[in-house]
Amino acid sequence: MKLLNKKSSGLLFVAFFVSGFAAFAQDSAKGNLNITLSYFTDNNTLPYLSVKVKTKANGKFKMVSDIPLKLYLNNDSAVNLIKAVVTNDKGEAAAIIPPSLKSQWSGSTSHNFIATFDGNKKYESAKADLSVNRAKILIDTTSDKKIVASVLALKDTSWVPVKGVDVIIAIKRMDAYLNVNETATFTTDSTGKASADFKRDSIPSDANGNIVIVAKVDDNDQFGNLLIEKTVPWGAKFIPVNDFGKRTLFATSGRAPVWLILIAASIVIGVWGVLILLVVNLFRIRKLGLEA
Amino acid sequence: MKQENNSRREFLLTGLLAAGVIAGCTSKKNAFEAGADADVVASGKKVKLLSVDGDVIEVDEAFLKPVPQMPAVSNSEARLGIEGKKFVMVIDLSRCKNLRKCEEACDHMHGVNPGQHWVKVYPMKDAEHTAPYWQPTTCMHCDEPPCVKVCPVDATFKRQDGIVLIDSDRCIGCRFCMAACPYSTRVFNWSAPDIPAEMASKPYSCETSVPQKKGTVGKCDFCPDMTRKGELPHCVSACPNGTFFFGDLNEDTVTNGSETFRFSDLIRDKAGYRLMEDLGTKPSVYYLPPVSRNFPYESGLENDSTKKS
Amino acid sequence: MENLNALTEEKIIQDLLPQKFGKVGKIWVVALSVVCLIGAFAYYRQLRYGLVVTAMRDYVSWGIYISNFVFFVAISLVGSLITAVFRLAHVEWSTPLTRIAEMIALSAIIFAAIIIIVDMGSPERFYNLFLHGRIQSPIIWDVIVITTYFFISLLLLYYPLLPDIKILLRYKEKTGRKLNQFYSFIGSYWKGTKEQARISRNALHVLSITIIPVAFTIHTVTSWLFATTYRPGWDSTNFGAYFISGAFLVGAGSVVVLMYVIRNAYHMEKYITRGHFEKMGRIVVLLALLYLYFNVNEYLVPAFKMKKSEDAHLTGLFTGEFAPLFWFAILVGMILPILILIFKKGRRPLPAFIAGCMVVVGAWFKRYLIVTPTLLHPFLPMHNVPENYRHYFPSWEEWAIALGSLAGAMLVITLLCRIFPIIPIQETLTEHHETAQ
């Protein structure tokens, strides 16, 4: 008996150990996250960071939500924390540089942004970084519809023009940027300037003829994303004609064509008028009958 | 890629522009349109932030919040539509390869019943000697919609931005609109929709068309909920070939997410046309003829025979 | 009417009083009720699971519910034909048929309304039709005219019934206490005075005039449910007249059928005479020829042109999948009845009854052919859809409900025959009195 117990308990122990090991082995097959950092400066005012988190599942990339990340400036010590963020249901998060990091920010012309993820039950820890040289973009327009964009980078304490940066010069539209002429991208010359002629004549604009011209740098290795806008009165004045309230066959119930309402009403009133008279007559007959 | 940048950029940029933070000035409401965020109201509470020049500036807190899930659009707002816009779609038939990513994306995001699609890709061959091509067909959002004319209860309606929507809370399921539509674009929820619990519990809005209801009609809605957020409809974003172009006719611009064109130029240069023009429905979807294709029609057949429905 | 001269007034009344059901009558009522109950159960299933229990799908989105609806509306027109038109034209021999026609019209229009609600995917929102109705929609026009026609038919049944109720009240032992209470509730105030009779006569005259345009409207508007769409087979300017001529035909045919059944079941040979079949037979021939003429216009003219959108549809009807049904409907619904009734021997009661049955059955299938084949030929190809989208054969639930509605309509007629004298007693007496003099 004792021997049997020993054997069985020994077997049990092995069984537990193996199953435990198997469970552990399952846990360790965690997913890997792919973190992408992007840097934006819009209208040369507020710089901000955007982070996207995705994972590869079944050969396809999928955005991952609810991932807590820590964003740092220059190095990942706590004093350099920009912000702790959590990705939204689209797998994205963003942060603005807080004033507390002013000294680190002003301290150098280029910065290294770091995003760290400590890992959770589903995913391994991950890290990503992005280095950026501070830059700004300016836009200027002339009366003969020429647009000049200049890209300047911060070197030591002064802004110097940068050559060879791809700039897109376009008109801002509802959810897109329409190039001002056939050329998609312009490159800055040695003076850091790129110019384009505005060729989109009579492009519809608002009631005052204003359109917004945009010069932007997309995903530059050194400078990240830059954008600047300017309003110019080069569009064709356009006031949308809204005939939503017109009376038509496809309008809502209250806005049927008048002729239809008249015809239908007259038929209904005419016929039902007769019917009501007939019912009244029935009551007259009834009255006569009850009196008799 | 660029379109994703735009959406990221949008949420802070529009808020900042509305705050008038350009040129470093503080919280003055800016004059021109700020996109989706145009009616964010200053809260009065200021926040300190760092600018590119290394200066500390103050911005009203309200303008810095990322655009949350937009507050639900009320039924009357959904029936009115977005003012000043006239949505239009251009489908480039020379790019369609019957990959049906558009169908997948739309079906998935709207919980369309299996076997039914709101976007349908048809193999077309108009006559014996004419070219075969694949034609993705959405709802045409006609300017003289035969479906709206016949609806007895105003459950389907045309908005001022051109979109024709269905109100599944009003629909009585008579299916007259389905008989009237010459483009066969409408589908009917014959049974209770088979959708995940999360989708089924969302509050219904005509603009999202989610969740669908048993005994009502459904169709493509041009994704007005996406447009309000500054994003493109799902089919437009999903097509790897960029077949769908979407935009505002009043801005004369259409985009497929990566390429943007002036609408009038596109239609004129590529001889755009509309389906069944002679019926007088005045559709809002234009087609670019299938010329100079990069791949033959037959390459679309492989995706066809493997899938049954 | 010739035989009536030999009868006394008393005998006429006794003959025409509503009779209790015999054995056959009871079996008939039970059978119809069973069919109705099965239909009700099928409808419960439809409410619970949705219209998926039918065979309708995205292409054939209208099936036999709608063709049944059109059929009912068509039959209900008989009320205006027999009752109103004949009354205005002082057609004396039509007197025994007026109430039959009105009963058919009333029960048909009731079930037209019922079957259209059955077809709705979300009937719990029925009130939206009144709360948010759009006057631009042909369905709203249909709702208005059907409601109007129902009330007109009700009045057209009720007004001539009043003198008969006075007679019925006298025969309490024969009719029974319950019915007697019912009669006194609905019409004991009718005393037959000159003043009352004058008002009633005028009212009937006005009613007969009014019902004719309303009857024309009801079926024209129903035809516009199809003609206001672009589809091949429906996109026709002819539809209003086409439907109305078909309605008159099926209405006349149904009257012939009911005439025969009642004549035999209630032994009314002296009242519904061979002469009636002779005359109704001629009318059916005329109407069938008229309907055939409209069919020729409706089918041969587009076939001459063979527009692309109509090509597949017409070919399907003439030689394709719908050919057997199409030629059956034409042959059995129009041509054979014409051939039977065009000869004097064919206008005797039994052959006329057979011809009438053929007209009604052919008409039912004709309505189906108007509704469904068109939907299977959409402008854009049927592609990438489940197999059951490409065909249509009604499911058992649809059959149960459709047959249930037909049984229900027949049950209502049967019930009306049980409660009210099928042949107007007072008018028969009046005519008998006049001919005797």
Short mmCIF file of C-alpha atoms in Angstrom, two decimals, chain B residues 100 103 115-117 120-127 134-135 137 144 146 148-154 167-176 178-184 186-188 190-192 213-216 275-276 279-281 304 307-309, chain C residues 46-54 56-63 65-66 119-130 132-140 224-226 228-231 234-235 308 375 378-386 389:
data_model
loop_
_atom_site.label_atom_id
_atom_site.label_comp_id
_atom_site.label_asym_id
_atom_site.label_seq_id
_atom_site.Cartn_x
_atom_site.Cartn_y
_atom_site.Cartn_z
CA ARG B 100 -13.44 42.52 -53.12
CA GLU B 103 -17.02 44.23 -49.90
CA GLY B 115 -24.27 36.29 -48.36
CA GLN B 116 -25.38 39.90 -48.74
CA HIS B 117 -23.22 42.86 -49.65
CA LYS B 120 -21.30 44.56 -55.03
CA VAL B 121 -18.65 43.81 -57.62
CA TYR B 122 -20.23 42.65 -60.85
CA PRO B 123 -18.59 41.01 -63.86
CA MET B 124 -19.83 43.16 -66.71
CA LYS B 125 -19.82 42.56 -70.40
CA ASP B 126 -22.27 44.87 -72.08
CA ALA B 127 -22.34 43.15 -75.47
CA TRP B 134 -15.31 44.33 -63.03
CA GLN B 135 -17.71 46.95 -61.76
CA THR B 137 -21.42 49.12 -57.40
CA GLU B 144 -33.79 61.93 -58.12
CA PRO B 146 -36.78 56.40 -57.21
CA VAL B 148 -37.22 57.76 -51.88
CA LYS B 149 -40.17 58.65 -54.12
CA VAL B 150 -41.99 55.44 -53.29
CA CYS B 151 -41.28 55.04 -49.58
CA PRO B 152 -44.62 55.33 -47.78
CA VAL B 153 -43.26 56.29 -44.35
CA ASP B 154 -40.24 58.49 -45.09
CA ASP B 167 -33.93 54.96 -40.91
CA SER B 168 -34.23 51.39 -39.64
CA ASP B 169 -36.40 52.59 -36.77
CA ARG B 170 -39.03 53.84 -39.20
CA CYS B 171 -38.93 51.22 -41.94
CA ILE B 172 -42.00 48.99 -42.14
CA GLY B 173 -40.39 46.47 -44.46
CA CYS B 174 -42.73 46.83 -47.42
CA ARG B 175 -39.76 46.53 -49.82
CA PHE B 176 -41.22 48.95 -52.35
CA MET B 178 -36.18 47.48 -53.40
CA ALA B 179 -38.58 47.04 -56.30
CA ALA B 180 -38.07 50.63 -57.38
CA CYS B 181 -34.26 50.69 -57.35
CA PRO B 182 -32.93 49.87 -60.83
CA TYR B 183 -29.38 49.33 -59.49
CA SER B 184 -30.40 46.40 -57.24
CA ARG B 186 -30.75 47.41 -51.55
CA VAL B 187 -30.79 44.28 -49.42
CA PHE B 188 -33.33 43.15 -46.87
CA TRP B 190 -34.90 38.69 -43.80
CA SER B 191 -33.93 37.39 -40.37
CA ALA B 192 -32.46 38.84 -37.21
CA LYS B 213 -32.71 45.34 -37.71
CA LYS B 214 -34.79 42.36 -38.74
CA GLY B 215 -37.49 43.17 -41.22
CA THR B 216 -35.93 46.39 -42.54
CA LEU B 275 -24.86 54.14 -64.73
CA MET B 276 -28.24 54.01 -66.46
CA LEU B 279 -33.45 56.45 -66.43
CA GLY B 280 -33.13 60.00 -65.12
CA THR B 281 -32.13 59.03 -61.60
CA ASP B 304 -14.46 34.70 -58.08
CA LYS B 307 -15.63 32.11 -53.00
CA LYS B 308 -19.15 30.84 -53.19
CA SER B 309 -20.97 33.82 -51.73
CA GLN C 46 -43.03 34.46 -39.76
CA LEU C 47 -43.41 37.02 -37.00
CA ARG C 48 -40.99 35.14 -34.80
CA TYR C 49 -38.22 34.40 -37.28
CA GLY C 50 -38.78 37.11 -39.82
CA LEU C 51 -39.57 36.91 -43.51
CA VAL C 52 -36.68 34.46 -43.86
CA VAL C 53 -39.29 31.70 -43.45
CA THR C 54 -40.59 32.64 -46.89
CA MET C 56 -38.43 35.63 -50.88
CA ARG C 57 -34.90 36.98 -51.04
CA ASP C 58 -33.19 40.15 -52.24
CA TYR C 59 -34.07 39.71 -55.91
CA VAL C 60 -37.55 38.25 -55.65
CA SER C 61 -38.45 40.59 -52.84
CA TRP C 62 -42.15 40.40 -53.69
CA GLY C 63 -43.72 36.96 -53.96
CA TYR C 65 -48.22 37.63 -50.84
CA ILE C 66 -48.17 40.54 -53.26
CA ASP C 119 -46.19 40.95 -46.33
CA MET C 120 -44.66 43.76 -44.25
CA GLY C 121 -41.29 43.01 -42.71
CA SER C 122 -41.97 45.09 -39.61
CA PRO C 123 -45.75 45.12 -39.15
CA GLU C 124 -45.43 46.44 -35.59
CA ARG C 125 -44.62 49.80 -37.23
CA PHE C 126 -47.87 49.84 -39.18
CA TYR C 127 -48.87 53.08 -37.47
CA ASN C 128 -45.97 54.84 -39.24
CA LEU C 129 -48.16 54.81 -42.34
CA PHE C 130 -50.50 57.23 -40.61
CA HIS C 132 -45.35 59.69 -41.18
CA GLY C 133 -47.17 58.88 -44.39
CA ARG C 134 -45.85 60.43 -47.58
CA ILE C 135 -48.52 61.49 -49.99
CA GLN C 136 -45.98 61.07 -52.80
CA SER C 137 -45.91 57.30 -52.33
CA PRO C 138 -48.18 55.01 -54.35
CA ILE C 139 -48.51 52.79 -51.28
CA ILE C 140 -50.15 55.63 -49.37
CA TRP C 224 -49.10 51.78 -60.18
CA LEU C 225 -47.25 49.94 -57.44
CA PHE C 226 -45.58 48.24 -60.36
CA THR C 228 -44.02 53.49 -61.16
CA THR C 229 -40.84 51.39 -61.25
CA TYR C 230 -38.35 50.96 -64.08
CA ARG C 231 -38.41 47.20 -64.27
CA TRP C 234 -43.70 46.71 -65.17
CA ASP C 235 -42.50 49.82 -66.95
CA LYS C 308 -32.30 44.55 -73.89
CA LEU C 375 -37.93 40.58 -60.31
CA PRO C 378 -32.81 42.94 -62.77
CA PHE C 379 -30.78 45.42 -64.79
CA LEU C 380 -27.49 44.44 -63.18
CA PRO C 381 -26.46 40.77 -63.23
CA MET C 382 -27.18 38.48 -60.32
CA HIS C 383 -23.70 37.67 -59.15
CA ASN C 384 -22.06 36.41 -56.00
CA VAL C 385 -25.34 35.67 -54.28
CA PRO C 386 -26.54 32.52 -52.53
CA TYR C 389 -31.61 34.09 -54.45
#
